[in-house]
Amino acid sequence: MSQAAAETPLKLKDRVILVTGASYGIGAHAALAYAREGATVILLGRTQDMLEAVYDRIESEGLPQAAVLPFDLGCNDEEKFIELADLIAAEFGRLDGALLNAGVLGQKAPIEGYNWAAWKQVMDINVNGQFLLAKSITPLLERSPHGASLVLTSSSVGREGRAFWGAYSVSKFAIEGMMQILAQELYDSRNIRVNTLNPGATRTSMRADAYPAENPEHLKTAADIMDIHVYLMSDESKHVNGQALDAQTVK
Ligand code: NAP
């Protein structure tokens, strides 16, 4: 490491940040990026061995020890979300930030032909799970001495509807609405800023499912969009609230 790099202060030193969908894709990279800036990250997802691989990567770089938290955001059980928040409270006492990044694509089909079970599954994970998690961790975010950052993950189809994107598009519109409500409810009174971030077209398994004919080499990687992820968790964005942000211009 150069002397200049060694002297650059870490932007997230001693922060505790929850990342959902941390097992792979954008969330795994965000967790690593936060840890590289000094944060202790709590890795949430369903696939334990993939969460552990991210944990190991963080450990192998000598970064602050992470925590693995296997959890299904589509479980439809508020008690489990309350237990999850209690677990974080017992282990860490607070949260300084949360990136609610986990999500599923569901079916790509016209509304008329959209499968009801597939619709409900997308809504359970992408909307109801986000609501229950945001609700249960709000008291933990309020305990941050720095002013906490809650980042909800959106999409360009959550800002303008697009044919055949069905439940996914509707779920991201719901996230934009929830962000606007939370930003008004939590910023002045609880010192929690709330924003949405649209990653834009990013080389992940979800993108490949959505666009199977596309050449992934033409897309940005998750690593390419980490600056804005770090910015939104750091003090640099302390006064940014209620904003719908884009990580890149390609949507
Ligand atoms: P991805 O590669 O499919 O990763 C999704 C992540 O969400 C995985 O870690 C997955 O882990 C987790 N997840 C899915 N269902 C879950 C559940 N029920 N409970 C807990 N975790 C769950 O997706 P991505 O491309 O990284 O996308 C991340 C976010 O960015 C999503 O919200 C997506 O809508 C948004 N986005 C992506 C793009 C893009 O081009 N990639 C563009 C716009 C928006 P497990 O399977 O282990 O649970």
XYZ file of N, CA, C and O in Angstrom, residues 71-84 124 128-129 132:
72
model
N -31.286 -15.679 6.184
C -32.672 -15.240 6.435
C -33.416 -15.166 5.107
O -32.866 -14.713 4.110
N -34.679 -15.598 5.133
C -35.531 -15.511 3.938
C -36.482 -14.326 4.076
O -37.416 -14.366 4.878
N -36.229 -13.284 3.291
C -37.066 -12.079 3.364
C -38.495 -12.332 2.890
O -39.382 -11.521 3.129
N -38.708 -13.448 2.236
C -40.063 -13.773 1.768
C -40.810 -14.682 2.729
O -41.814 -15.286 2.350
N -40.357 -14.760 3.968
C -40.932 -15.740 4.907
C -42.336 -15.381 5.357
O -43.059 -16.237 5.887
N -42.732 -14.111 5.186
C -44.115 -13.754 5.519
C -44.440 -13.888 6.989
O -45.576 -14.203 7.345
N -43.480 -13.690 7.872
C -43.697 -13.924 9.298
C -43.059 -12.772 10.085
O -41.842 -12.737 10.274
N -43.865 -11.849 10.561
C -43.318 -10.659 11.231
C -42.489 -11.015 12.458
O -41.486 -10.361 12.747
N -42.889 -12.071 13.161
C -42.133 -12.479 14.361
C -40.665 -12.738 14.035
O -39.769 -12.398 14.796
N -40.433 -13.371 12.869
C -39.048 -13.686 12.483
C -38.241 -12.405 12.241
O -37.043 -12.350 12.523
N -38.879 -11.382 11.739
C -38.186 -10.106 11.517
C -37.860 -9.433 12.859
O -36.803 -8.818 13.015
N -38.788 -9.578 13.806
C -38.546 -8.999 15.142
C -37.372 -9.732 15.802
O -36.472 -9.108 16.381
N -37.359 -11.078 15.654
C -36.237 -11.863 16.211
C -34.918 -11.469 15.550
O -33.873 -11.396 16.210
N -34.968 -11.235 14.260
C -33.756 -10.821 13.526
C -33.209 -9.507 14.085
O -32.003 -9.375 14.347
N -43.932 -10.652 -1.943
C -43.493 -11.050 -0.595
C -42.039 -10.663 -0.351
O -41.693 -10.174 0.721
N -43.088 -6.808 0.731
C -43.472 -7.084 2.122
C -42.244 -7.331 3.006
O -42.197 -6.871 4.148
N -41.270 -8.047 2.468
C -40.038 -8.295 3.227
C -39.275 -6.999 3.494
O -38.699 -6.817 4.566
N -41.230 -5.148 6.279
C -41.043 -5.747 7.609
C -39.629 -5.524 8.131
O -39.424 -5.300 9.325
